[in-house]
Structures are given as C-alpha cells and as structure tokens.
Coordinates of N, CA and C in Angstrom, one line a residue:
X203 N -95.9 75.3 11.0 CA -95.1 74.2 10.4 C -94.1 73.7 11.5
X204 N -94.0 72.2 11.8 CA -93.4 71.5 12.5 C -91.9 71.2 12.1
X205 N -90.9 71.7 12.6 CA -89.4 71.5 11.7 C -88.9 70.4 12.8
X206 N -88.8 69.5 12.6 CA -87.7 68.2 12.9 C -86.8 68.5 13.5
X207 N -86.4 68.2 15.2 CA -85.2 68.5 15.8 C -84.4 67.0 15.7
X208 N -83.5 67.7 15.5 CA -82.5 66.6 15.1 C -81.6 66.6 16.5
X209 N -81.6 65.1 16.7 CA -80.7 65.3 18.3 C -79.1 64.5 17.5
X210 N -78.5 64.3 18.8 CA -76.9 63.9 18.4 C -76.8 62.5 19.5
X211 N -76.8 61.7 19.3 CA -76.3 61.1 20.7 C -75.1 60.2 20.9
X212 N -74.0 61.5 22.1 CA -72.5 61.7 22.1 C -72.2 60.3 22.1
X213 N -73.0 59.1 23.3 CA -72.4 57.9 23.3 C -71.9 56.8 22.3
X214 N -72.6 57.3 20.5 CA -72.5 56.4 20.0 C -71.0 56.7 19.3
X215 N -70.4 57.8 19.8 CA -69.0 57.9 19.3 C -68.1 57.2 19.9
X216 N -66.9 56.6 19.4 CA -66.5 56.2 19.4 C -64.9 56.9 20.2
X217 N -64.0 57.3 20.9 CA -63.4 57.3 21.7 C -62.4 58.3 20.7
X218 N -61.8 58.0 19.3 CA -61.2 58.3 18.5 C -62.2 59.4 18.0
X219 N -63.7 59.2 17.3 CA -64.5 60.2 17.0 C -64.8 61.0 18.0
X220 N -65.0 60.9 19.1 CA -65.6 61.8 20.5 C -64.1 63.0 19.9
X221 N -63.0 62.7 20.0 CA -62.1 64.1 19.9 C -61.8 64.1 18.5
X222 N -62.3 63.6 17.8 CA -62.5 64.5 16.4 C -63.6 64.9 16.3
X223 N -64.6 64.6 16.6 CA -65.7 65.8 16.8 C -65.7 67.3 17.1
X224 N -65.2 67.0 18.7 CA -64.7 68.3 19.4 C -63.6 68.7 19.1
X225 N -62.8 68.4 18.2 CA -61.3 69.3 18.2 C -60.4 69.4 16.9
X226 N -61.0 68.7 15.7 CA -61.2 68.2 15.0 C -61.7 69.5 13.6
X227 N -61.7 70.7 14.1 CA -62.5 71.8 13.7 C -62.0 72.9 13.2
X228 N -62.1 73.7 12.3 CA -61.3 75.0 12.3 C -61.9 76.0 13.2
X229 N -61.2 76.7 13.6 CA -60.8 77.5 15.1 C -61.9 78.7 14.3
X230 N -63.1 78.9 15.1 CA -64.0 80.2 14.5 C -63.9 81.2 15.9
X231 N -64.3 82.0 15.0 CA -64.6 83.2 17.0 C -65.6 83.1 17.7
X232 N -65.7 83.2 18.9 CA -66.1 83.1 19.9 C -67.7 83.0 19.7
X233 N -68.5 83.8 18.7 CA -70.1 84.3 18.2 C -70.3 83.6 17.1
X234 N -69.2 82.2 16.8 CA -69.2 81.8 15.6 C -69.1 80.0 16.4
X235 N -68.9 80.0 17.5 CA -68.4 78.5 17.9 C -69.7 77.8 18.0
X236 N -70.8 78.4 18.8 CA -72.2 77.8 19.3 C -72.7 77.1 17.4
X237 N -72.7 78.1 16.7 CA -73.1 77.6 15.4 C -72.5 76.3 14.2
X238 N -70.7 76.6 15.0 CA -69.9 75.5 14.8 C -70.3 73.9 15.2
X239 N -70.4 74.0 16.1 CA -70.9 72.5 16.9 C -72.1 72.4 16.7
X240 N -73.7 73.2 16.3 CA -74.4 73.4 16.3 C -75.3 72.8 14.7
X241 N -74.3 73.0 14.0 CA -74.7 72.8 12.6 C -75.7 72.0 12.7
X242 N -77.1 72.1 12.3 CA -77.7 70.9 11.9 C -78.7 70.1 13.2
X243 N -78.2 70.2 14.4 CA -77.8 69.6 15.5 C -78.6 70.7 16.7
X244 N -79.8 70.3 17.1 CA -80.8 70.8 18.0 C -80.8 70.6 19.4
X245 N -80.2 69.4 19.6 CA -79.5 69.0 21.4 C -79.0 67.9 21.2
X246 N -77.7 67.9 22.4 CA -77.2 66.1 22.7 C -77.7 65.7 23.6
X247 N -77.6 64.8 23.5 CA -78.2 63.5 24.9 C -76.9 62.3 24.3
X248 N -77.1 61.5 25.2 CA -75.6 60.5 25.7 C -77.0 59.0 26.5
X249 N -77.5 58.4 25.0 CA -78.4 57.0 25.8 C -77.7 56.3 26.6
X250 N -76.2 56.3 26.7 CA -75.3 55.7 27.6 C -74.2 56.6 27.9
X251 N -74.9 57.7 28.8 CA -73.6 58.4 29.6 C -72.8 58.0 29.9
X252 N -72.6 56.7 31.1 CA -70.9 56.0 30.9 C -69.7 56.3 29.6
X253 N -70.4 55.8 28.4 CA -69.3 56.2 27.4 C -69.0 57.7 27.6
X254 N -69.7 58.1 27.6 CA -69.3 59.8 27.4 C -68.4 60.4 28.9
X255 N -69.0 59.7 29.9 CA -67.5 59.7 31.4 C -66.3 58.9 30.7
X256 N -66.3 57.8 30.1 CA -65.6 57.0 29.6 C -64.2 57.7 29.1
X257 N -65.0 58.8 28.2 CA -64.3 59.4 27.0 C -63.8 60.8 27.5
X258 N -64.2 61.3 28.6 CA -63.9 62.4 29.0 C -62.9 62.2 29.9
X259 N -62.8 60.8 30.7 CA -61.5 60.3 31.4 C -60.7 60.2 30.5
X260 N -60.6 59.2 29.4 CA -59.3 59.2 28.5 C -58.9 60.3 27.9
X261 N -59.7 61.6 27.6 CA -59.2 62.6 27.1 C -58.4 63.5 28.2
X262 N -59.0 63.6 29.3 CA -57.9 64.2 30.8 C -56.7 63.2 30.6
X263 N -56.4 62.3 30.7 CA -55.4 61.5 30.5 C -54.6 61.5 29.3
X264 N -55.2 61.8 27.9 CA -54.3 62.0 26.9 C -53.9 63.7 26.7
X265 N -54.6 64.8 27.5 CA -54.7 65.8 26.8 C -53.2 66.5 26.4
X266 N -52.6 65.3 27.5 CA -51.0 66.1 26.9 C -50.2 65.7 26.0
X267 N -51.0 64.6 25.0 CA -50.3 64.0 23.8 C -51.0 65.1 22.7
X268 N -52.4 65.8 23.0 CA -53.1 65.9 21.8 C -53.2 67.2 21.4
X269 N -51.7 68.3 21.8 CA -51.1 69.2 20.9 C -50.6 68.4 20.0
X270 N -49.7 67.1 19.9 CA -49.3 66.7 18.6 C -50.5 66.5 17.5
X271 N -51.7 66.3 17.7 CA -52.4 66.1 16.8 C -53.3 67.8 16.4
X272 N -53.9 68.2 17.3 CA -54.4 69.3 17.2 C -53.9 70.5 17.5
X273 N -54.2 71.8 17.0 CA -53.4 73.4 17.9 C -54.0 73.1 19.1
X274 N -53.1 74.0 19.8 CA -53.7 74.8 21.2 C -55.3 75.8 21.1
X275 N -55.1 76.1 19.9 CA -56.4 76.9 19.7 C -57.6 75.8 19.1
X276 N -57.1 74.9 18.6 CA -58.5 73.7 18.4 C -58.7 73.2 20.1
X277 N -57.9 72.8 20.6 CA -58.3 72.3 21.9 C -58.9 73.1 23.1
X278 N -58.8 74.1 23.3 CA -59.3 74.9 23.7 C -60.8 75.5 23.4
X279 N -61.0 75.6 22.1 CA -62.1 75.7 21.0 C -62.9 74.5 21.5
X280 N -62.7 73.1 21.3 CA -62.8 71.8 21.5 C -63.5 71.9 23.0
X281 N -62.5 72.1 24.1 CA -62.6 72.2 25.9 C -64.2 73.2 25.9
X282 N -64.2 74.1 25.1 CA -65.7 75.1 25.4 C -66.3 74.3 25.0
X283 N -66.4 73.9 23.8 CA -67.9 73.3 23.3 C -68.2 72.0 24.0
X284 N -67.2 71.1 24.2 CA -67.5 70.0 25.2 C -68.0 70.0 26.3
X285 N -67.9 71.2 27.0 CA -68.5 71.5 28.8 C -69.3 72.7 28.5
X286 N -69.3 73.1 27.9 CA -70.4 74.7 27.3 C -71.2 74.2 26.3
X287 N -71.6 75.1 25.7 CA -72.1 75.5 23.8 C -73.4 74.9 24.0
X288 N -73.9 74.1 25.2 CA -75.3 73.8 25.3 C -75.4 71.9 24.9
X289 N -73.9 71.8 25.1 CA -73.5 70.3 24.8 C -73.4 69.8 26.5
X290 N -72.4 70.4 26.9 CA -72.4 70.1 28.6 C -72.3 68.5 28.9
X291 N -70.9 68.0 28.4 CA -70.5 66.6 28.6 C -70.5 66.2 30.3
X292 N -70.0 67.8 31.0 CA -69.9 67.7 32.5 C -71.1 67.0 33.0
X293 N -72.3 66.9 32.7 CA -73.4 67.1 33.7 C -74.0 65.4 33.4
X294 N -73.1 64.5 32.7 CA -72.9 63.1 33.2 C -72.1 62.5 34.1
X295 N -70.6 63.3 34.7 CA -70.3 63.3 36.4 C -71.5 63.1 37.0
X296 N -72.5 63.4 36.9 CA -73.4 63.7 38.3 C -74.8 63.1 38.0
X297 N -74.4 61.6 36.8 CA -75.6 61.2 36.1 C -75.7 59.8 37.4
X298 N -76.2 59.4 37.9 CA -76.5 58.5 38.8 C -76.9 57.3 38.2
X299 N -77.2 57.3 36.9 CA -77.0 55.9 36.5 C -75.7 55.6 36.0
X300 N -74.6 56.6 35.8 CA -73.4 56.2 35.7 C -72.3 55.4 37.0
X301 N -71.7 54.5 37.2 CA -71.5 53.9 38.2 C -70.4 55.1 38.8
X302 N -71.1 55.1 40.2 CA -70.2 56.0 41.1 C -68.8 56.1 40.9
X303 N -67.6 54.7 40.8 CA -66.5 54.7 40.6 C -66.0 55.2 39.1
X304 N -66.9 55.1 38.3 CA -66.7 55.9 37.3 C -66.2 57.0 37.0
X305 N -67.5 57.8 37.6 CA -67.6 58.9 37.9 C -66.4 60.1 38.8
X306 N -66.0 59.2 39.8 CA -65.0 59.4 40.7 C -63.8 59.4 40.1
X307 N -63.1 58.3 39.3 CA -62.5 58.3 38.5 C -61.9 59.7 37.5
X308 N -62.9 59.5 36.6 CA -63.1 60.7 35.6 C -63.1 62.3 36.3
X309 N -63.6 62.0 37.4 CA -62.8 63.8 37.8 C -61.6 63.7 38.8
X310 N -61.5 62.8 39.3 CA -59.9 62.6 39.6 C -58.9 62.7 38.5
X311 N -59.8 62.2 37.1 CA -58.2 62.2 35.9 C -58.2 63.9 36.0
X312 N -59.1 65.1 36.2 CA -59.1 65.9 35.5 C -57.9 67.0 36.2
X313 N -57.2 65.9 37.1 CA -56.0 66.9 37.7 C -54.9 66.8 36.9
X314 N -54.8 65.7 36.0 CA -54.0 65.3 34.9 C -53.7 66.7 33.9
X315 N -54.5 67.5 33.2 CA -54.4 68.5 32.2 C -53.9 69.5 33.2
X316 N -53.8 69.5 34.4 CA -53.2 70.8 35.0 C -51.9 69.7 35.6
X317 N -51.2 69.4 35.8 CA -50.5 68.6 36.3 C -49.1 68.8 34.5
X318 N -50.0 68.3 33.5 CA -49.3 68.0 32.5 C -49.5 69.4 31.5
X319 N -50.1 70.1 31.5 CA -50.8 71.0 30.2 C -50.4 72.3 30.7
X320 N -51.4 72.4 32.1 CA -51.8 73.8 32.5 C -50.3 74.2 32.9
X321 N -49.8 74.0 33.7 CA -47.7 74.1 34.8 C -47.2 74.2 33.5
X322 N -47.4 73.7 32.5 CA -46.0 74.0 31.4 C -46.2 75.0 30.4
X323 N -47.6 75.6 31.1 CA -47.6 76.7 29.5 C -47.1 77.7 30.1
X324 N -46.8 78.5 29.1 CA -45.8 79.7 29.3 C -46.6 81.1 28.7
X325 N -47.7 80.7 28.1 CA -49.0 81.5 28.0 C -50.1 81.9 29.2
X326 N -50.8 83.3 29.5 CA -51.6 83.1 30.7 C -52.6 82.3 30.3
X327 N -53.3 81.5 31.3 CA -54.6 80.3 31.4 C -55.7 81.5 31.6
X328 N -55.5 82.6 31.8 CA -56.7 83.3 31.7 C -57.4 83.5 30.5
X329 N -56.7 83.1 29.4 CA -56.9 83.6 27.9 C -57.2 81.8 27.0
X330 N -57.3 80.9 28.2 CA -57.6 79.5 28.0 C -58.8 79.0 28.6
X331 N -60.0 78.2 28.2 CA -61.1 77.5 28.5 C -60.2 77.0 30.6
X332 N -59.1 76.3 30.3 CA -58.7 76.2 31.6 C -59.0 76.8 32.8
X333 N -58.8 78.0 32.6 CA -58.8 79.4 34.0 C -61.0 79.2 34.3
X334 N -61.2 78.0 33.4 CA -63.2 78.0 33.6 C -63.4 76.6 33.8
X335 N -62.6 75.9 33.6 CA -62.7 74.5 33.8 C -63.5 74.1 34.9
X336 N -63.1 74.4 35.9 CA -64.0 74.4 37.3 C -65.2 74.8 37.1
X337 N -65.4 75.5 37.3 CA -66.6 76.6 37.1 C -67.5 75.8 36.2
X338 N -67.1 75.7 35.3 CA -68.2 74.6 34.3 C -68.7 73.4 34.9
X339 N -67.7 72.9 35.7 CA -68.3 71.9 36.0 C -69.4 72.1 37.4
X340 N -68.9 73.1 38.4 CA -69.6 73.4 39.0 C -70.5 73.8 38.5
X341 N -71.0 74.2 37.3 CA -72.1 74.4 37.0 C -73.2 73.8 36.2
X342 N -72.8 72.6 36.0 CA -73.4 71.3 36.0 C -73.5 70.8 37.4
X343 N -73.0 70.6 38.5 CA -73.0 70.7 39.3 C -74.7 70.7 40.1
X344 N -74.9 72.3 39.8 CA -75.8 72.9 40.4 C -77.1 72.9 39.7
X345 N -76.9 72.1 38.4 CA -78.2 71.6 37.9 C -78.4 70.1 37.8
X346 N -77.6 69.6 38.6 CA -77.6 67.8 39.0 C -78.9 67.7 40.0
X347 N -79.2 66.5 39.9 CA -80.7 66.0 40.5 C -80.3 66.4 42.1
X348 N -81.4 66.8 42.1 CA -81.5 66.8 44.0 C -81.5 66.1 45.1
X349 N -80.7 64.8 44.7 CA -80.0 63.9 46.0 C -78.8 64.5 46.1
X350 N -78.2 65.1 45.3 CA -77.2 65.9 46.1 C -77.1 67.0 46.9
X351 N -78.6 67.6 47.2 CA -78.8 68.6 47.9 C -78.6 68.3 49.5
X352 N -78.2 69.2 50.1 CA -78.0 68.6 51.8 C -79.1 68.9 52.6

C-alpha cells in the first residue's frame, strides 16, 4: 500500500508564520521534538529558497526582541528544529540559485544573536542550541553541491 508523503514547502510562509511555526510550540523533550515539527509532515523543501534566507536573516536580526514574544525554552526548541529535525533551513546558505549577496548577508546577520542574545545570558550556552549553531551549519555545509569543493 502506497501512503502519501506529504511535503511542507517553508517558502510559502510568510515572515510572521516562518517564527510561529518554529517557536510558536509547546516545549516537548528532546525524543519528542522530531515528532513535534514532524506531525503529518514527511520533508521540507523551500520552491523559493531566497524566502527562507530571507527569513532566516530577519530572524538573526530580531532574535533579541523575540524573548518578549516566546520563552527561552521555545526558541531554542524553535533554533533545533529549524537547522536540525531533518528540516535544515541552513543548507539554502549554500543554495546557488539563491543570489550570492543574499546569502552573504544572512550569515553575516548571524553574528547578531551572539552579539545581542548569546554575551548577555547569564545561563551556560552549552545547555542552548547556540554552543551548535556553528556546527549545524557546517554541516550543511559539507552536504552543499560540489563547486565548493577545492
């Protein structure tokens, strides 16, 4: 029997919906998150990656207004499933139909959440999606098309 994969596709959200999607959520544990974002929902794809760089710059740029809207524990919750959970927003940085300055852009903002977020907590970042931030993206990175290979 043939079951129906149902895809998501991130770019038709809207800037406002892109972080109520992801943050937007009650806070589950760790073996409970993949199923969280997962409901229903078999893979994302992004028919217009640009929006989804788009929305990943404005959110580096707002992240330090949006403890007033959400916990520390949604956003954080939110920061996994957006660059993990098998969603992997990161691995449109390195989408080559997105325009280079774009792209450049959007990880230049991402010095913004450590500049504004990460210096002022008074909590360790080892116990935060933050202390992986990198790492995620490097690891989109290393599944980016092979013109970036040297």
């Amino acid at each position: 029997m043939n079951v129906p994969c149902e895809t998501f596709d991130l770019s038709v959200l809207t800037y406002p919906q892109f972080l109520k999607f992801f943050f937007d959520r009650p806070v589950v544990g760790d073996e409970k998150e993949y199923d969280l974002f997962h409901s229903g929902i078999d893979s994302f794809v992004a028919t217009d990656p640009a929006t989804v760089v788009a929305h990943l710059e404005a959110m580096c740029r707002d992240l330090s207004e949006l403890p007033s809207i959400y916990s520390l524990e949604q956003l954080d919750q939110g920061l996994w499933a957006l660059f993990g959970a098998g969603i992997r927003c990161g691995k449109y940085l390195f989408d080559c139909d997105v325009n280079r300055g774009a792209r450049k852009s959007c990880v230049e903002s991402m010095y913004l959440p450590f500049k504004d977020v990460v210096a002022r907590r008074i909590t360790d970042i080892r116990e935060s999606f933050y202390w992986m931030w990198w790492d995620t993206i490097l690891h989109d990175f290393n599944l980016s098309p092979h013109e970036y290979e040297y």
